[in-house]
XYZ file of C-alpha atoms in Angstrom:
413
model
C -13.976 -3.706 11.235
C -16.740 -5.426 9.208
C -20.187 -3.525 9.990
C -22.040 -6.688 10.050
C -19.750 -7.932 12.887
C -19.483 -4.936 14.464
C -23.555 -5.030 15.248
C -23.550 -8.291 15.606
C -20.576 -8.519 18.681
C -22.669 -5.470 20.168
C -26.023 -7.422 20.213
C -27.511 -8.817 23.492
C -23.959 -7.504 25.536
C -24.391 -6.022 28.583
C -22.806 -3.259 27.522
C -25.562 -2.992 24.657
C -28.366 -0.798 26.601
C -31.753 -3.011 27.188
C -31.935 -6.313 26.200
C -31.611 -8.869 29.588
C -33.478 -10.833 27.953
C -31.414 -10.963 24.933
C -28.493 -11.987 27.087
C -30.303 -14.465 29.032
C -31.625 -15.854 25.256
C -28.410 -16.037 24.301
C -27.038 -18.317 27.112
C -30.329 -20.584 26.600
C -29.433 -21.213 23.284
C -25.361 -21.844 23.914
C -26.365 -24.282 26.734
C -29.198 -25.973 24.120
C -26.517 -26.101 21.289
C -23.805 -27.421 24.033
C -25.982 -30.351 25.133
C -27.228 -31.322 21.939
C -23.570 -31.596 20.292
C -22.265 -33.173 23.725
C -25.559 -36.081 23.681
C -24.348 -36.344 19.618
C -20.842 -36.869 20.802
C -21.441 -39.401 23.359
C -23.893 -41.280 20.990
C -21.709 -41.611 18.240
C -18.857 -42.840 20.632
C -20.915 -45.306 21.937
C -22.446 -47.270 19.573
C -20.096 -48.222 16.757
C -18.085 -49.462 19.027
C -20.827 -51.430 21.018
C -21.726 -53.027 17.976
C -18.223 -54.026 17.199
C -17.858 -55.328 20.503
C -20.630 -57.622 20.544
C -20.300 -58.652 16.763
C -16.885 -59.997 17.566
C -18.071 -61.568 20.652
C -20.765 -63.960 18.313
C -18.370 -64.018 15.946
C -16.040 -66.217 18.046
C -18.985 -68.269 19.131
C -19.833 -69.733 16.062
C -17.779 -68.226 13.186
C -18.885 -65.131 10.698
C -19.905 -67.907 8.059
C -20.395 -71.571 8.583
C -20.108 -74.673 6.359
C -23.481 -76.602 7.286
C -24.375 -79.802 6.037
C -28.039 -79.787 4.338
C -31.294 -79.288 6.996
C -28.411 -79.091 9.955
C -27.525 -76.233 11.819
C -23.545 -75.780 12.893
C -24.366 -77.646 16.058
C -24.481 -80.991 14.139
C -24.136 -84.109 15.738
C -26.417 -86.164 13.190
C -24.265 -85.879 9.835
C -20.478 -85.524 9.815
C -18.603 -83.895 6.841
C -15.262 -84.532 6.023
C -12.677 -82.243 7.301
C -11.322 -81.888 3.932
C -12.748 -80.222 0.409
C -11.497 -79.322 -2.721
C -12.305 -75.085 -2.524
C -11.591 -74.871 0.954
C -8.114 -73.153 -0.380
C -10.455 -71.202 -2.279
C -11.969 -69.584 0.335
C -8.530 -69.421 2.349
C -7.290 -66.514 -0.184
C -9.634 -64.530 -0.029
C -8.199 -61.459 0.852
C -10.850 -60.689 3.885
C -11.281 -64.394 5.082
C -8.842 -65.336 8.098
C -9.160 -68.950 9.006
C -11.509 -72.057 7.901
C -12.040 -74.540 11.181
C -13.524 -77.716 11.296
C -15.286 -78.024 14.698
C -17.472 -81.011 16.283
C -20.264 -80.512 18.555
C -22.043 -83.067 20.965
C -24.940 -82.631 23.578
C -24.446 -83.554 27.215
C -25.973 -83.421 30.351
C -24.481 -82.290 33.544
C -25.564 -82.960 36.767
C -24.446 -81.033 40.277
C -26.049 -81.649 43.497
C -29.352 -79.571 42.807
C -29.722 -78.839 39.525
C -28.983 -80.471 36.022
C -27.997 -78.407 33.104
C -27.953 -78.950 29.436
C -24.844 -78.178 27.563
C -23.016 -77.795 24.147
C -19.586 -79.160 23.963
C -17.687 -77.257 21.279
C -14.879 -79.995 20.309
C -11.697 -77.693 18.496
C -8.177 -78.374 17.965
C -4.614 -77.208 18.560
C -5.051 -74.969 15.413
C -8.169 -72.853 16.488
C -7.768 -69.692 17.518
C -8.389 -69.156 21.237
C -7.679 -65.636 21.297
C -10.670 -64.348 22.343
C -11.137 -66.538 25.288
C -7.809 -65.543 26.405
C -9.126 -61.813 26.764
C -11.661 -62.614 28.636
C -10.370 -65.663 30.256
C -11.844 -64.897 34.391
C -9.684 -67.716 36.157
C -7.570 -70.594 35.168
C -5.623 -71.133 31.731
C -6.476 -72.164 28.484
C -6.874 -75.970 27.323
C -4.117 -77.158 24.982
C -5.079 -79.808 22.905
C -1.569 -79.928 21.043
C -0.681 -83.675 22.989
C -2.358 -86.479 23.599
C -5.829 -86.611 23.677
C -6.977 -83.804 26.859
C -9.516 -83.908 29.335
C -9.636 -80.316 29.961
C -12.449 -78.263 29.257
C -13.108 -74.508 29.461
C -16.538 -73.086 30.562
C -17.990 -70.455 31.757
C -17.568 -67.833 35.074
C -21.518 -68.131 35.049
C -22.206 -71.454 34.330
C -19.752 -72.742 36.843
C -20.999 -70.498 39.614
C -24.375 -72.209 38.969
C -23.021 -75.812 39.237
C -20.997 -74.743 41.976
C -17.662 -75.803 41.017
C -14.114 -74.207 40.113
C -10.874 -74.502 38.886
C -9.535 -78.251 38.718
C -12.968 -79.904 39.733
C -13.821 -82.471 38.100
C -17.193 -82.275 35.238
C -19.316 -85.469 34.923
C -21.358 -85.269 31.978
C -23.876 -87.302 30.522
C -24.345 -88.121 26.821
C -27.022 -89.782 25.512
C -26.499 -91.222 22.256
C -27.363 -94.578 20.946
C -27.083 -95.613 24.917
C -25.721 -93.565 27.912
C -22.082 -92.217 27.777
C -20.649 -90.755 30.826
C -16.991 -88.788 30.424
C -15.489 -87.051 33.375
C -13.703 -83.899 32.040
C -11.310 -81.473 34.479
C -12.180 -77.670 34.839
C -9.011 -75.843 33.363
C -10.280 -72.025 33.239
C -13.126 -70.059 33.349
C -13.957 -67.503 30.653
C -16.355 -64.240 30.712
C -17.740 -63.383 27.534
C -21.029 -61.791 28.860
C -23.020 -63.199 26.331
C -25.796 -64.511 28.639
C -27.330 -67.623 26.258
C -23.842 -68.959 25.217
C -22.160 -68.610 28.435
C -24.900 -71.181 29.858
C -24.851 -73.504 27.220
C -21.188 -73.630 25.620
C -18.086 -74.956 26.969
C -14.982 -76.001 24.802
C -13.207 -79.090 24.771
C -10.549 -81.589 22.938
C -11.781 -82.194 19.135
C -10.848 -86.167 19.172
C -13.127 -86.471 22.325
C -16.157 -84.636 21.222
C -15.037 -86.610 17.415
C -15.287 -90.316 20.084
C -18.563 -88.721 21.529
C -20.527 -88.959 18.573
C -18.832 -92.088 16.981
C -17.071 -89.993 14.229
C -13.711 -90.500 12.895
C -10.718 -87.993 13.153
C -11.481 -86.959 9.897
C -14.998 -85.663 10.665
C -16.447 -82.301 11.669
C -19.996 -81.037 12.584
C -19.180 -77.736 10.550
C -16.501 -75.405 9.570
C -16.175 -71.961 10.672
C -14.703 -69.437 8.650
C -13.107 -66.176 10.759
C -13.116 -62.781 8.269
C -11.527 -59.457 9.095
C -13.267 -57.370 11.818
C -14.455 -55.039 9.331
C -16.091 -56.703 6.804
C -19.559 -57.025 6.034
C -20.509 -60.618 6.906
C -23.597 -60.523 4.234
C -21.079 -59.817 1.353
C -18.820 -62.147 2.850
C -21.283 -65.160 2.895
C -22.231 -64.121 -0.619
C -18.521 -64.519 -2.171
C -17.967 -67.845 -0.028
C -21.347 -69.129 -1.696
C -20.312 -68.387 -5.632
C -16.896 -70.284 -4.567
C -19.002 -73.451 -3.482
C -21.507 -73.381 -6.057
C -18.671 -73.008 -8.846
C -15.649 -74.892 -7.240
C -17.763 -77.832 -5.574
C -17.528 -81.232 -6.829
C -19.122 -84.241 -6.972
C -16.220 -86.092 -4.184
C -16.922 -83.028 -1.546
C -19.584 -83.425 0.779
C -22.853 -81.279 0.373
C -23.029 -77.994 2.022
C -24.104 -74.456 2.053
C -23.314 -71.530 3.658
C -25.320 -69.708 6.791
C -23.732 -66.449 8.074
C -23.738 -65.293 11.793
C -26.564 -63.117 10.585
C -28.933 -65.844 10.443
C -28.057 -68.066 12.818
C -28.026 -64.894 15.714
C -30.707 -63.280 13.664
C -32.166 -61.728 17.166
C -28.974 -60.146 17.753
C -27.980 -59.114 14.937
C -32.063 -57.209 14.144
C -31.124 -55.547 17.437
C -27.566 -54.036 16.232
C -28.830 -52.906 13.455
C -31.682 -50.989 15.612
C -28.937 -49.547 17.128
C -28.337 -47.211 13.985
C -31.657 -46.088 13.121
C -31.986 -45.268 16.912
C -28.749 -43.238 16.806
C -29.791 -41.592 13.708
C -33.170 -40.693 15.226
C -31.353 -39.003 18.303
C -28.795 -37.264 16.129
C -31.560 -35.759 14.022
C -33.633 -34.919 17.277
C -31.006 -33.286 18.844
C -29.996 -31.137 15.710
C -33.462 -30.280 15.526
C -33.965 -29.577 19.131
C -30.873 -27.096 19.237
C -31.793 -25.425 15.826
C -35.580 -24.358 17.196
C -34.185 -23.541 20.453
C -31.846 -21.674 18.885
C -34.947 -19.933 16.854
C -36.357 -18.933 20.138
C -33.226 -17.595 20.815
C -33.004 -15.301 18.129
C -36.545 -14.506 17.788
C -36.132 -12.560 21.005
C -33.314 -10.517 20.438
C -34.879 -9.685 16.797
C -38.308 -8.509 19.085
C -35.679 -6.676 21.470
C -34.049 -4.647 18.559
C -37.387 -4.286 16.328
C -36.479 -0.422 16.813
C -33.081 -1.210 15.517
C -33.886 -3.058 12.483
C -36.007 -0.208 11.692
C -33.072 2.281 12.170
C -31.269 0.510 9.983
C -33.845 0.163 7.390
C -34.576 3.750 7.356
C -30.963 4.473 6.746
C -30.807 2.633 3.518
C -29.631 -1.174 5.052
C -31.435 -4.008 2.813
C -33.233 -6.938 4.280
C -30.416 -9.481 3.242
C -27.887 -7.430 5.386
C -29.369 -7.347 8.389
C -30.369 -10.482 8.228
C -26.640 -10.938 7.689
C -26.059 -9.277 11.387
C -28.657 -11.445 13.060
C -26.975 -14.947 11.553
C -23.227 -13.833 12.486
C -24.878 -13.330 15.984
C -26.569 -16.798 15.607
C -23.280 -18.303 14.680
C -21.656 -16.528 17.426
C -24.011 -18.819 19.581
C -23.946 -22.083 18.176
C -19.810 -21.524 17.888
C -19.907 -21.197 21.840
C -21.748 -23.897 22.488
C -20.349 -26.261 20.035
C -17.271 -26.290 21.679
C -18.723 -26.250 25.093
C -20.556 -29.764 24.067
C -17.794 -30.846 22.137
C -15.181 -30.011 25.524
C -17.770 -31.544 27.748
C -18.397 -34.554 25.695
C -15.006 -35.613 25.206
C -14.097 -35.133 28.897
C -17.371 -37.263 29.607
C -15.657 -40.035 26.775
C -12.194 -39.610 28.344
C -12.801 -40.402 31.762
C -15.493 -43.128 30.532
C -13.119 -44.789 28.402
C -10.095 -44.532 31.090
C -12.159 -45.089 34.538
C -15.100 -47.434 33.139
C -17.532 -45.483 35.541
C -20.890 -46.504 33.843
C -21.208 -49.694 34.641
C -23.679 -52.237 32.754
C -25.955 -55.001 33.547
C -24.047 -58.176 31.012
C -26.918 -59.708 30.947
C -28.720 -57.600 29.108
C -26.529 -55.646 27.322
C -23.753 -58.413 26.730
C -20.919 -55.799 28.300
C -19.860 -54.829 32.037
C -19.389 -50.836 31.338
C -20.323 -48.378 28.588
C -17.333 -49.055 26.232
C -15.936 -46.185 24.230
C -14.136 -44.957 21.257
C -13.332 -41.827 19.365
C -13.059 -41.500 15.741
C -11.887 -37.506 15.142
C -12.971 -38.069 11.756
C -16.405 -38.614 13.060
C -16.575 -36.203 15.693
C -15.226 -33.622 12.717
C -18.612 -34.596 10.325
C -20.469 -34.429 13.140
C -19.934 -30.671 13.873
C -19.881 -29.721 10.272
C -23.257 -31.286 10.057
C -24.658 -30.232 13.158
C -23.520 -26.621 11.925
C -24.839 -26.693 9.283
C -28.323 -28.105 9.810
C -28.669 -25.646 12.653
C -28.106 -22.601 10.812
C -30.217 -23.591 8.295
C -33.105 -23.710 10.979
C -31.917 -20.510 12.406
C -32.356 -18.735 8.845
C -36.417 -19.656 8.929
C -36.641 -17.228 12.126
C -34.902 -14.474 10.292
C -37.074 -13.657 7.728
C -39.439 -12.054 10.285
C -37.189 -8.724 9.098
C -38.866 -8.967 5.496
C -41.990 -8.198 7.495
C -40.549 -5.069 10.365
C -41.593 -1.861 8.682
C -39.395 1.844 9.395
C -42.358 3.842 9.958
C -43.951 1.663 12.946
C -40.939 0.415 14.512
C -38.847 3.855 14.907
C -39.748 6.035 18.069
C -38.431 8.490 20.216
C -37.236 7.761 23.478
């Protein structure tokens, strides 16, 4: 057997003569080095996929980039653009863009017996894609606006608890335009997106009434909202949909420029990108707090075995080697406790991700339960990293054996 491992294995056992303290160190730093890699874990599984899940939540809302009209934000009711321009197939193939909508919004009023609340009618088609609202649709169906012209409309869980009204009531709303218009719409479904702000203040309706509304004709839109692929960067995105207008635009298509959900959720989006320099901060905290631990650690057993280091340097062993012995025991360490954290924190992620058992507050973090998900390949850079860094922390204590001298360290029991 290797004489470096040998030592090493033999260091702060019981079976290794004094040194409770040594063994007691050693299960200090294991449990510091578990926790640290299992609060790594957990963060990591957490927050990519909390950003994803509110990014595609907005995303839905109000489109990844939008088609404004000039001085107008997407919720224009002021100046309609035709529903039809000459690079809009342009846009269509690029390879990350999904879908270009044209969608109309109007401003109502709604009244219920004690309150009166403002609200955005979102006015789409048979053509727009729904399928988010049918994930998280609470009660009720979806409209379809396929037929003749529907009265159904689809709001939210929240903002129909606050009216006070349910599935097939009736919705009187109040639009005030040029003079009053009153339209009576019927309750079809209920949706839970748990995105406080938009939940109040959006509900989605037929295109041709919302189009009627604001005394547009069929072929007129408010803005268009182009879906892109979960993945891609919505900045880039907006920039490549911008050169195609700027070069492809002519003097027949109406004037418009892009915004990206980035601007027009600016708020939101400065907070999810918090999110990362916080979970870098805790990674690099918790590296750091298990390397000095660890330090600690190994500091004591080197003070423990001071009359051993001087044995060995007495009998010809050089600096580097037994600082050799003291890092395989130092590894030894952070192995156990690595895969202590990394057991504990994927049990913790498993029954998490299976049993929801952390529940959240939607209204101020825009989801029910902690949500979860695993990337191996993550988890794998994660340990490699957190090994490394560690040991290279650990090494900084070990150099205290440049400085043990034979002659004052060696005694007879």
């Amino acid at each position: 057997m290797n004489l470096h491992l040998f030592i090493a294995r033999r260091i702060g056992t019981e079976g290794s003569g004094r040194g409770r303290m040594g063994i007691i160190s050693n299960r200090i730093g294991c449990i510091s080095v578990a926790v640290s890699i299992l609060i790594m874990i957990l963060a990591v599984a957490i927050v990519a996929v909390f950003k994803s899940q509110i990014r595609s939540k907005a995303t839905v809302f109000m489109g990844s980039v939008t088609l404004v009209a000039p001085g107008e934000s997407p919720i224009n009711e002021l100046y309609p653009l035709s529903d039809s321009f000459s690079y809009k197939k342009a846009i269509l193939d690029l390879e990350f863009v999904r879908g270009v909508d044209g969608v109309v919004y109007c401003s109502g009023m709604i009244k219920s017996e004690d309150d009166i609340n403002g609200l955005y009618f979102k006015g789409v088609d048979s053509l727009y894609n729904l399928a988010f609202f049918e994930n998280c649709l609470y009660e009720g169906e979806l409209p379809d606006y396929s037929g003749r012209i529907s009265n159904d409309v689809l709001i939210s869980r929240r903002l129909a608890s606050r009216l006070g009204c349910s599935i097939g009531d009736d919705l009187v709303t109040y639009f005030i335009k040029d003079d009053v218009k009153v339209r009576k719409f019927r309750i079809c479904g209920l949706y839970d997106a748990q995105l406080e702000d938009l939940d109040m203040t959006l509900a989605i309706v037929d295109k041709r009434h919302a189009q009627r509304i604001n005394g547009w004709n069929k072929n007129q839109v408010s803005s268009f909202e182009i879906a892109i692929d979960p993945g891609a960067d919505i900045k880039e995105a907006n920039a490549e949909i911008e050169e195609i207008l700027y070069v492809n635009s002519t003097d027949e298509d109406d004037a418009m420029f892009t915004m990206p959900l980035t601007r027009i959720l600016n708020n939101l989006f400065d907070w999810l990108a918090l999110l990362d320099l916080n979970m870098l901060m805790v990674l690099l905290l918790m590296m750091v707090v298990a390397g000095f631990n660890m330090i600690s650690a190994i500091l004591i057993i080197l003070f423990e075995k001071i009359s051993m280091i001087g044995l060995l340097k007495a009998l010809g062993m050089r600096n580097r080697n037994i600082r050799k012995i003291f890092l395989l025991k130092a590894g030894s360490i952070v192995g156990k406790g690595m895969i202590w954290g990394n057991i504990i924190g994927l049990l913790i992620c498993f029954l998490q991700w299976k049993f929801k058992i952390i529940k959240l507050n939607p209204t101020n973090y825009f989801v029910s339960f902690v949500p979860i998900k695993l990337s191996f390949v993550d988890i794998l850079l994660l340990n490699i990293i957190s090994a490394v860094v560690i040991m290279l922390i650990i090494s900084i204590s070990t150099l205290f054996i440049s400085r043990v001298s034979p002659d004052k360290t060696m005694r007879v029991n």
